[in-house]
C-alpha positions as MATLAB code, in Angstrom:
seq = 'MKYVVVSGGVISGIGKGVLASSTGMLLKTLGLKTTSIKIDPYMNIDAGTMSPLEHGECFVLDDGGETDLDLGNYERYMNVTLTKDHNITTGKIYSHVISKERKGDYLGKTVQIVPHLTNAIQDWIERVARIPVDDTGEVPDVCIIELGGTVGDIESAPFVEALRQFQFRVGKENFCLIHVSLVPVIHGEQKTKPTQAAIKDLRSLGLTPDMIACRCAKELDQPTIEKIAMFCHVGPRQVVNVHDVETTYHVPLLLSQKMLAYLSERLELEKIQLTNEDQQIGQQLLAKWKNMTNNFGHSDHSVKIALVGKYTNLRDSYLSVIKALEHSSMKCRTKLEILWVEASDLEFESQTTDKSKFHESWKKISDADGILVPGGFGSRGTEGMVLAAKWARESNVPYLGICLGLQVATIEFARNVLGIKDGNSAEFHPELPEEKQIVVYMPEIDKENMGGTMRLGLRPTYFQKGTEWATIRKVYGNCQSVEERHRHRYEINPTLLQRFEEKGLQFVGRDESGSRCEIFELKNHPYFVATQYHPEYTSKVLGPSRPFLGFVAAAAGVLEPLLEGKYEYEGTADF';
ca = [
      45.351  -18.102   32.849;
      43.044  -17.619   35.829;
      41.969  -20.626   37.906;
      38.852  -20.894   40.073;
      38.767  -24.029   42.240;
      35.446  -25.275   43.640;
      35.665  -27.693   46.581;
      33.048  -29.076   48.943;
      32.699  -29.982   52.589;
      30.297  -31.563   55.122;
      28.445  -33.824   52.652;
      28.796  -35.049   49.077;
      26.252  -34.051   46.433;
      26.050  -30.560   47.881;
      25.872  -28.836   44.499;
      29.502  -28.171   43.559;
      28.822  -29.040   39.924;
      25.995  -26.541   39.540;
      28.000  -23.857   41.343;
      31.071  -24.507   39.171;
      28.937  -24.415   36.003;
      27.153  -21.264   37.137;
      30.476  -19.571   37.920;
      31.765  -20.386   34.430;
      28.567  -19.129   32.836;
      28.698  -15.869   34.832;
      32.298  -15.242   33.772;
      31.179  -15.706   30.166;
      28.683  -12.865   30.643;
      31.698  -10.588   31.122;
      32.935  -11.654   27.695;
      35.578  -14.058   29.009;
      36.304  -17.467   27.492;
      35.943  -20.230   30.070;
      36.782  -23.901   30.355;
      36.374  -26.469   33.107;
      38.107  -29.488   34.634;
      36.524  -32.082   36.925;
      38.717  -33.998   39.387;
      37.217  -37.331   40.479;
      39.253  -39.045   43.223;
      37.995  -42.571   42.487;
      40.383  -45.267   41.227;
      38.440  -45.990   38.031;
      40.082  -44.812   34.824;
      36.736  -43.316   33.793;
      33.017  -43.570   34.539;
      32.307  -46.049   31.731;
      32.133  -49.190   33.880;
      30.330  -47.656   36.864;
      26.694  -48.473   37.673;
      24.279  -45.567   37.081;
      22.549  -46.558   40.325;
      25.757  -45.878   42.240;
      27.280  -42.930   40.445;
      24.567  -41.409   38.260;
      24.783  -41.246   34.499;
      27.928  -41.676   32.457;
      28.340  -38.609   30.243;
      29.891  -39.084   26.790;
      31.999  -36.456   25.013;
      32.745  -35.819   21.337;
      36.044  -37.695   21.553;
      34.360  -40.750   23.113;
      35.433  -39.984   26.669;
      33.135  -41.545   29.286;
      33.100  -39.086   32.147;
      31.387  -37.825   35.267;
      27.969  -36.237   34.785;
      29.266  -32.830   35.926;
      31.033  -32.394   32.586;
      27.548  -32.394   31.095;
      26.647  -29.488   33.376;
      29.725  -27.579   32.245;
      28.938  -28.091   28.568;
      25.259  -27.173   28.980;
      25.852  -23.992   30.995;
      29.014  -22.718   29.297;
      28.305  -23.934   25.743;
      31.722  -25.561   25.439;
      32.927  -28.880   24.022;
      35.252  -30.647   26.449;
      37.610  -33.606   26.006;
      38.219  -36.741   28.052;
      41.327  -35.072   29.497;
      39.060  -32.512   31.174;
      38.050  -35.297   33.585;
      40.948  -36.269   35.868;
      40.635  -39.434   37.962;
      42.986  -41.128   40.395;
      43.127  -44.064   37.979;
      44.249  -41.836   35.100;
      46.898  -40.033   37.146;
      48.386  -43.191   38.653;
      48.419  -44.881   35.217;
      50.178  -41.833   33.772;
      52.848  -41.743   36.503;
      53.436  -45.510   36.460;
      53.756  -45.430   32.670;
      56.440  -42.726   32.952;
      58.234  -44.741   35.641;
      58.279  -47.841   33.410;
      59.828  -45.788   30.607;
      62.539  -44.535   32.944;
      61.445  -40.907   32.729;
      62.186  -40.316   36.409;
      65.888  -41.151   35.936;
      66.160  -43.637   38.774;
      64.408  -41.483   41.369;
      62.179  -43.064   44.014;
      58.710  -42.248   42.679;
      56.526  -40.721   45.410;
      53.171  -39.024   45.918;
      55.069  -35.778   46.519;
      56.512  -34.531   44.232;
      55.910  -36.897   41.316;
      52.158  -37.492   41.569;
      51.334  -33.943   42.657;
      53.507  -32.510   39.864;
      51.741  -34.736   37.349;
      48.377  -33.386   38.519;
      49.534  -29.768   38.219;
      51.083  -30.352   34.785;
      47.840  -32.032   33.618;
      45.727  -29.074   34.799;
      47.975  -26.490   33.124;
      48.051  -28.428   29.842;
      44.308  -29.109   29.631;
      43.272  -25.611   30.756;
      44.797  -24.203   27.570;
      42.842  -26.425   25.165;
      40.356  -24.311   23.113;
      36.820  -25.500   23.874;
      34.519  -23.122   21.994;
      33.871  -21.984   18.432;
      36.482  -19.223   18.607;
      39.332  -21.733   18.757;
      41.127  -19.441   21.222;
      42.817  -20.335   24.513;
      40.393  -19.831   27.445;
      40.871  -16.964   29.890;
      39.565  -18.759   32.993;
      39.541  -22.430   34.017;
      37.025  -23.675   36.589;
      38.342  -26.716   38.501;
      35.889  -28.785   40.516;
      37.370  -31.076   43.151;
      34.950  -34.006   43.491;
      34.078  -35.687   46.757;
      34.450  -34.058   50.148;
      37.630  -32.386   51.418;
      39.147  -34.724   54.009;
      38.387  -37.924   52.104;
      41.488  -40.117   52.019;
      41.352  -40.580   48.237;
      41.314  -36.828   47.551;
      44.441  -36.071   49.622;
      46.934  -36.062   46.675;
      44.709  -33.667   44.719;
      44.297  -31.314   47.671;
      48.070  -31.247   48.142;
      48.562  -30.655   44.403;
      46.163  -27.700   44.519;
      47.920  -26.334   47.621;
      51.160  -26.277   45.655;
      49.424  -25.050   42.509;
      48.311  -21.771   44.105;
      51.972  -20.807   44.486;
      52.941  -22.073   41.034;
      50.437  -19.811   39.257;
      50.435  -16.891   41.714;
      47.882  -15.529   44.166;
      46.245  -13.182   41.623;
      45.554  -16.159   39.321;
      44.108  -18.609   41.860;
      40.810  -18.396   43.709;
      39.133  -21.030   45.897;
      35.381  -21.301   46.446;
      34.359  -23.786   49.140;
      30.774  -25.070   49.130;
      29.419  -25.951   52.552;
      26.121  -26.882   54.192;
      24.149  -24.723   56.593;
      21.403  -26.996   57.941;
      18.240  -25.601   59.522;
      17.380  -27.380   62.786;
      14.269  -26.347   64.721;
      14.186  -23.174   62.655;
      17.779  -22.193   63.467;
      20.525  -21.945   60.845;
      23.499  -23.922   62.151;
      27.011  -22.746   61.265;
      29.113  -25.370   63.099;
      29.342  -27.806   60.113;
      30.704  -24.989   57.954;
      33.149  -23.889   60.652;
      34.459  -27.459   60.974;
      34.731  -27.869   57.182;
      36.728  -24.635   56.801;
      38.995  -25.646   59.695;
      39.749  -28.947   57.904;
      40.405  -27.098   54.667;
      42.818  -24.650   56.293;
      44.679  -27.474   58.036;
      45.438  -28.857   54.555;
      46.953  -25.579   53.418;
      44.042  -24.165   51.418;
      42.354  -20.904   52.400;
      38.919  -20.231   50.896;
      38.397  -16.917   49.111;
      34.650  -17.420   49.052;
      32.352  -19.686   51.072;
      29.201  -20.735   49.208;
      26.644  -21.725   51.833;
      23.951  -24.159   50.745;
      20.786  -23.723   52.756;
      17.123  -24.537   52.297;
      16.217  -20.893   52.825;
      17.907  -17.516   52.540;
      20.648  -16.943   55.119;
      19.990  -14.449   57.881;
      22.483  -11.584   58.126;
      23.625  -12.697   61.626;
      24.358  -16.156   60.183;
      26.487  -14.630   57.410;
      28.391  -12.492   59.894;
      28.962  -15.459   62.211;
      30.361  -17.599   59.378;
      32.562  -14.718   58.255;
      33.949  -14.165   61.770;
      34.676  -17.803   62.629;
      35.962  -18.716   59.143;
      38.282  -15.721   58.790;
      36.667  -14.135   55.728;
      34.766  -10.909   55.092;
      30.941  -10.953   54.995;
      30.993  -10.222   51.248;
      32.957  -13.440   50.773;
      30.068  -15.508   52.171;
      27.751  -16.385   49.275;
      24.174  -17.327   50.009;
      23.120  -20.262   47.772;
      19.627  -21.010   49.013;
      17.100  -23.249   47.270;
      15.580  -21.685   44.144;
      12.924  -22.719   41.628;
      15.417  -24.407   39.286;
      19.175  -24.762   38.963;
      18.966  -22.341   35.997;
      18.245  -19.573   38.527;
      21.520  -20.176   40.406;
      23.717  -17.988   38.114;
      21.349  -15.059   38.590;
      21.303  -15.668   42.344;
      25.105  -15.474   42.429;
      25.713  -12.885   39.735;
      26.154   -9.580   41.497;
      28.138  -10.642   44.568;
      30.286  -13.288   42.903;
      31.243  -11.299   39.792;
      32.199   -8.248   41.822;
      34.471  -10.247   44.108;
      36.035  -12.453   41.413;
      36.743   -9.436   39.209;
      38.659   -7.818   42.036;
      40.322  -10.966   43.401;
      41.559  -12.240   40.021;
      42.192   -8.796   38.501;
      39.956   -9.696   35.560;
      39.990   -6.118   34.257;
      43.565   -6.753   33.071;
      42.354   -9.333   30.539;
      42.072   -7.651   27.146;
      38.559   -8.034   25.742;
      37.197   -6.781   22.429;
      33.929   -4.889   22.176;
      32.507   -7.934   20.409;
      33.468  -10.198   23.332;
      31.736   -7.893   25.802;
      28.661   -7.620   23.620;
      28.377  -11.412   23.326;
      28.598  -11.640   27.128;
      25.856   -9.061   27.603;
      23.623  -10.868   25.113;
      24.172  -14.157   26.957;
      23.060  -12.609   30.252;
      19.971  -11.089   28.618;
      19.012  -14.409   27.010;
      19.535  -16.277   30.268;
      17.327  -13.829   32.175;
      14.664  -14.085   29.500;
      14.719  -17.882   29.684;
      14.537  -18.076   33.484;
      11.791  -15.449   33.676;
       9.611  -17.543   31.405;
      10.386  -20.826   33.173;
       7.322  -22.395   34.757;
       5.057  -19.441   33.975;
       3.201  -21.059   31.081;
      -0.466  -21.963   31.333;
       0.219  -25.100   29.287;
       1.786  -28.281   30.652;
       3.041  -31.533   29.185;
       3.301  -34.911   30.924;
       6.183  -37.135   29.850;
       6.384  -40.731   31.088;
      10.051  -41.642   31.463;
      10.178  -45.449   31.380;
      13.567  -46.497   32.726;
      15.395  -49.135   34.727;
      17.443  -46.846   36.992;
      14.624  -44.595   38.227;
      15.610  -45.096   41.892;
      18.473  -42.668   41.267;
      17.261  -39.912   38.986;
      20.791  -38.646   38.353;
      21.058  -41.777   36.177;
      19.059  -39.811   33.609;
      20.369  -36.306   34.302;
      21.096  -35.375   30.673;
      17.715  -36.741   29.579;
      15.962  -34.653   32.244;
      17.893  -31.548   31.242;
      17.147  -32.076   27.533;
      13.430  -32.344   28.371;
      13.653  -29.146   30.436;
      15.474  -27.269   27.671;
      12.823  -28.352   25.160;
       9.867  -27.512   27.400;
      11.283  -24.010   27.944;
      11.662  -23.577   24.197;
       8.030  -24.702   23.731;
       6.931  -22.419   26.602;
       5.234  -25.214   28.461;
       5.515  -26.612   31.970;
       7.128  -30.028   32.190;
       5.899  -32.846   34.411;
       7.953  -36.046   34.369;
       6.072  -39.208   35.319;
       8.691  -41.664   36.571;
       7.910  -45.259   35.600;
      10.099  -48.193   36.638;
      10.024  -50.406   33.538;
       9.779  -53.715   35.423;
       6.572  -52.502   37.125;
       4.826  -52.546   33.710;
       5.478  -56.248   33.178;
       2.670  -58.768   33.691;
       4.591  -60.560   36.455;
       4.306  -57.350   38.506;
       0.574  -58.013   38.893;
       1.384  -60.786   41.334;
       4.532  -59.346   42.967;
       3.262  -55.769   43.490;
      -0.218  -55.154   42.119;
      -0.431  -51.529   43.272;
       2.799  -50.554   41.480;
       1.593  -52.339   38.347;
      -1.653  -50.354   38.204;
       0.013  -47.097   39.244;
       2.632  -47.453   36.500;
       0.090  -48.207   33.803;
      -2.027  -45.238   34.913;
       1.005  -42.996   34.402;
       1.486  -44.440   30.924;
      -2.173  -43.856   30.034;
      -2.087  -40.287   31.432;
       1.110  -39.298   29.631;
       1.203  -36.936   26.649;
       4.448  -38.567   25.517;
       6.478  -41.676   26.330;
      10.278  -41.692   26.495;
      12.454  -44.800   26.833;
      16.113  -43.865   27.488;
      19.311  -45.917   27.262;
      20.427  -48.721   29.536;
      22.138  -52.100   29.706;
      20.962  -55.570   30.672;
      17.646  -57.391   30.348;
      15.907  -56.227   33.530;
      12.789  -54.221   32.723;
      13.109  -54.512   28.965;
       9.792  -56.358   28.545;
       8.118  -53.442   30.316;
       9.798  -51.077   27.874;
       8.514  -53.182   24.978;
       4.972  -52.851   26.343;
       5.369  -49.079   26.716;
       6.535  -48.793   23.094;
       3.546  -50.911   21.984;
       1.170  -48.614   23.846;
       2.683  -45.515   22.243;
       2.575  -47.026   18.747;
      -0.988  -48.302   18.957;
      -2.393  -45.306   20.868;
      -0.781  -42.660   18.643;
       1.051  -41.196   21.647;
       4.339  -39.413   20.815;
       7.315  -41.685   21.525;
      11.043  -41.048   21.748;
      13.450  -43.952   22.131;
      17.145  -43.477   22.834;
      19.665  -46.291   22.241;
      17.971  -49.117   24.194;
      14.701  -47.262   23.574;
      15.249  -47.698   19.834;
      16.078  -51.368   20.245;
      13.047  -52.298   22.376;
      10.688  -50.411   20.041;
      12.143  -52.328   17.099;
      11.731  -55.618   18.974;
       8.081  -54.731   19.671;
       7.461  -53.940   16.002;
       9.150  -57.165   14.919;
       6.983  -59.240   17.238;
       3.623  -57.609   16.644;
       3.842  -56.357   13.053;
       6.421  -58.576   11.319;
       5.223  -61.691   13.183;
       8.630  -62.678   14.642;
       6.943  -63.825   17.856;
      10.025  -64.655   19.918;
      12.187  -61.870   18.505;
      14.582  -60.334   20.992;
      18.070  -58.931   21.516;
      21.256  -60.982   21.536;
      22.219  -58.872   24.559;
      19.377  -60.352   26.609;
      19.315  -63.856   25.090;
      22.645  -64.773   23.439;
      21.354  -68.274   22.654;
      18.600  -66.990   20.316;
      18.566  -68.398   16.758;
      19.933  -65.871   14.269;
      16.591  -65.415   12.511;
      15.068  -64.203   15.801;
      17.864  -61.808   16.740;
      16.330  -58.387   16.138;
      19.264  -56.709   17.880;
      22.773  -58.077   17.363;
      26.275  -57.494   18.713;
      28.272  -55.158   16.495;
      31.039  -57.225   14.861;
      33.844  -54.717   15.485;
      33.308  -54.497   19.272;
      35.697  -56.100   21.796;
      33.794  -58.795   23.715;
      36.475  -59.367   26.346;
      37.096  -55.911   27.855;
      34.358  -53.592   29.115;
      35.985  -50.180   29.604;
      36.102  -47.861   26.589;
      35.259  -50.597   24.074;
      31.827  -49.494   22.865;
      31.042  -47.435   19.771;
      31.707  -44.099   21.419;
      31.766  -40.406   20.655;
      30.697  -38.066   17.870;
      29.770  -39.837   14.634;
      27.809  -38.805   11.536;
      24.296  -39.929   10.617;
      23.088  -39.502    7.030;
      19.443  -38.984    6.106;
      18.482  -41.389    3.339;
      17.074  -40.473   -0.080;
      13.329  -39.975   -0.113;
      13.092  -39.134    3.603;
      12.102  -35.475    3.162;
       8.711  -36.407    4.630;
      10.229  -37.412    7.984;
       9.340  -35.171   10.923;
      12.699  -35.810   12.583;
      14.481  -34.547    9.484;
      12.330  -31.412    9.483;
      13.084  -30.876   13.178;
      16.796  -31.030   12.299;
      16.220  -28.303    9.690;
      16.068  -30.558    6.589;
      19.830  -31.105    6.641;
      21.626  -33.908    4.815;
      23.437  -35.270    7.860;
      23.881  -34.721   11.591;
      26.641  -35.500   14.075;
      25.669  -36.877   17.488;
      27.337  -38.778   20.339;
      27.126  -42.567   20.578;
      27.515  -45.169   23.318;
      26.446  -48.695   22.374;
      27.588  -52.256   21.661;
      24.483  -53.552   19.889;
      22.667  -52.565   16.714;
      19.513  -53.466   14.785;
      20.071  -56.598   12.690;
      20.959  -55.177    9.224;
      19.394  -58.173    7.442;
      15.918  -57.185    8.714;
      15.876  -53.527    7.684;
      14.031  -54.065    4.420;
      11.264  -56.054    6.137;
      10.773  -53.275    8.681;
      10.585  -50.582    6.022;
       8.052  -52.502    3.977;
       5.730  -52.310    6.988;
       6.227  -48.585    7.598;
       9.073  -48.418   10.143;
      11.507  -46.326    8.142;
      15.211  -46.159    9.005;
      15.528  -42.583    7.839;
      19.030  -42.074    9.239;
      21.944  -44.489    8.748;
      25.699  -44.486    9.196;
      28.214  -43.937    6.405;
      27.934  -47.584    5.311;
      24.179  -47.262    4.786;
      23.528  -50.531    6.646;
      23.609  -49.475   10.312;
      20.426  -47.960   11.709;
      20.809  -44.583   13.441;
      17.277  -43.094   13.336;
      13.893  -44.644   12.692;
      10.495  -43.004   12.308;
       7.115  -44.691   11.971;
       5.022  -43.360    9.128;
       1.492  -42.086    9.822;
       2.134  -41.490   13.508;
       2.171  -38.116   15.355;
       5.781  -38.666   16.460;
       7.255  -42.159   16.790;
      11.003  -41.577   16.602;
      14.038  -43.340   18.029;
      17.787  -42.802   17.760;
      20.672  -45.204   18.273;
      22.786  -42.277   19.426;
      22.271  -40.160   22.563;
      21.012  -36.704   21.512;
      20.654  -35.630   25.165;
      24.435  -35.276   25.497;
      24.566  -32.257   23.173;
      21.485  -30.423   24.449;
      22.221  -26.905   25.720;
      20.183  -24.654   28.013;
      19.578  -22.148   25.216;
      19.851  -24.675   22.365;
      17.732  -27.810   22.975;
      18.462  -31.182   21.385;
      16.412  -31.476   18.188;
      14.925  -34.974   18.721;
      13.859  -33.956   22.235;
      12.486  -30.663   20.985;
      10.357  -32.395   18.358;
       9.178  -34.945   20.911;
       8.133  -32.383   23.548;
       6.507  -30.183   20.897;
       4.505  -33.152   19.583;
       3.461  -34.129   23.114;
       2.444  -30.530   23.862;
       0.536  -30.199   20.591;
       2.751  -27.441   19.171;
       4.847  -29.374   16.661;
       3.455  -27.645   13.581;
       3.920  -24.102   14.967;
       7.451  -25.084   16.032;
       8.325  -26.305   12.531;
       6.915  -23.061   11.116;
       9.274  -21.052   13.324;
       6.615  -19.607   15.617;
       8.400  -20.772   18.750;
      11.677  -19.014   18.105;
      13.031  -16.967   20.970;
      16.093  -14.830   21.417;
      18.015  -17.585   23.149;
      19.873  -19.840   20.699;
      22.755  -22.263   20.909;
      25.249  -19.944   19.229;
      26.138  -17.800   22.225;
];
């Protein structure tokens, strides 16, 4: 097993996740099988209870693991399916060690950070790295490990020490460290001191970088590269220039030649036995990726999507949604423009609190080719979402609702079509009479504990009899059932389903019981679809999520050609 560790210095959010994902994707172009592990030094067990406004979105895996958003990057770029154990947190590691201590597994020893905690981290990495994560079912050849946060942070110290020891456990030829650093441009001059200081800190902790990936707004000058190489004790070819590019999908191509040449030599990758088929699949992946990036943004057509959310101040809160929209727009060969709309700014009260935002938000809604309402929790902004859904329904504008987006659209339909004037969700108003609860708490959910207690992970949805007409079913390829990832505590009130369907809101997809709503579609509308699950979590760069693909195609006016197969390209999900 080969291990590539990606760490970061100077500032957080420097792009370690994209670089780690790109590295894994590039290694796949050689025909290698890759996997990835994310280390998050925070004390939380997982990301499930963390605010999206503080930490970005919570990404959900097939097994129900609630993880850091970077695992979404890994899955999208490398086309792998990870597990909750691929996300290591301080909370998980300490819980694991304390549990062993309580059982007496340490045989009376004084349990310490070194060696017990650091050994636990190394054992965890070695165990998880060998889990098959792709369709072949084979053990991966290379594991990419991203160390979250910034080297030098107090909470990351045990992980840094564990990785220092780990390089000797696995051997020099099996361990490579890429350190991502910042090269700021001040008054037109590229400054190397932050990188020098970051590398000095890293070396003082016992880790020596094999490659230094320099993030800079523009391409590095050759003297800058040589200066970094000299003061950081590496060769110039070990300094990788990661300057700003059109999209993050261009990063693998930016890195490809220099990084692959060095990693192949450093990790002795030529010794890994690969079949001709493996190599051919890798070559095809590279060709498809180049084809996709070459076409990105070069279309004469554009589509405007209004994203009506409640966490729009931090756009990483909707990272998977954004990526799914991008994947779909590339498939439809159209430029994507996202119109960000804070849901609360659409509400009537906003006319008095901030009139300019109210009018600006409604102008975006009226200009949009499609309206998307993503997931979320809590009542703030939900009345604005209801109004956005009403606009889309009445104006025949394509609409996609996800989780909360399904619930608010159902509430709007109940109020304005079924005549349940004060209908709402039990999440927002627990005191509502039962007959006015359009959305109810799922009976099997734990109401006391928050972490890991929702309906989580991959679950099946079955298309109902007589739903062959449904556009969403056609977009899915007219299959009988689909499996998608869930994350919710509330559901549409099962006692109201018949009333909705009598008025044209058809619950075309349901769970195995037949009573829980999973997908609805409004009849006689260009595209008014919502899902209780989160289809964005399974969208891939070369294999877009189907509900998103149908939505973007409808908004761009190419839904019929798409369904007829006229928008097929060489890039597919099965690479």
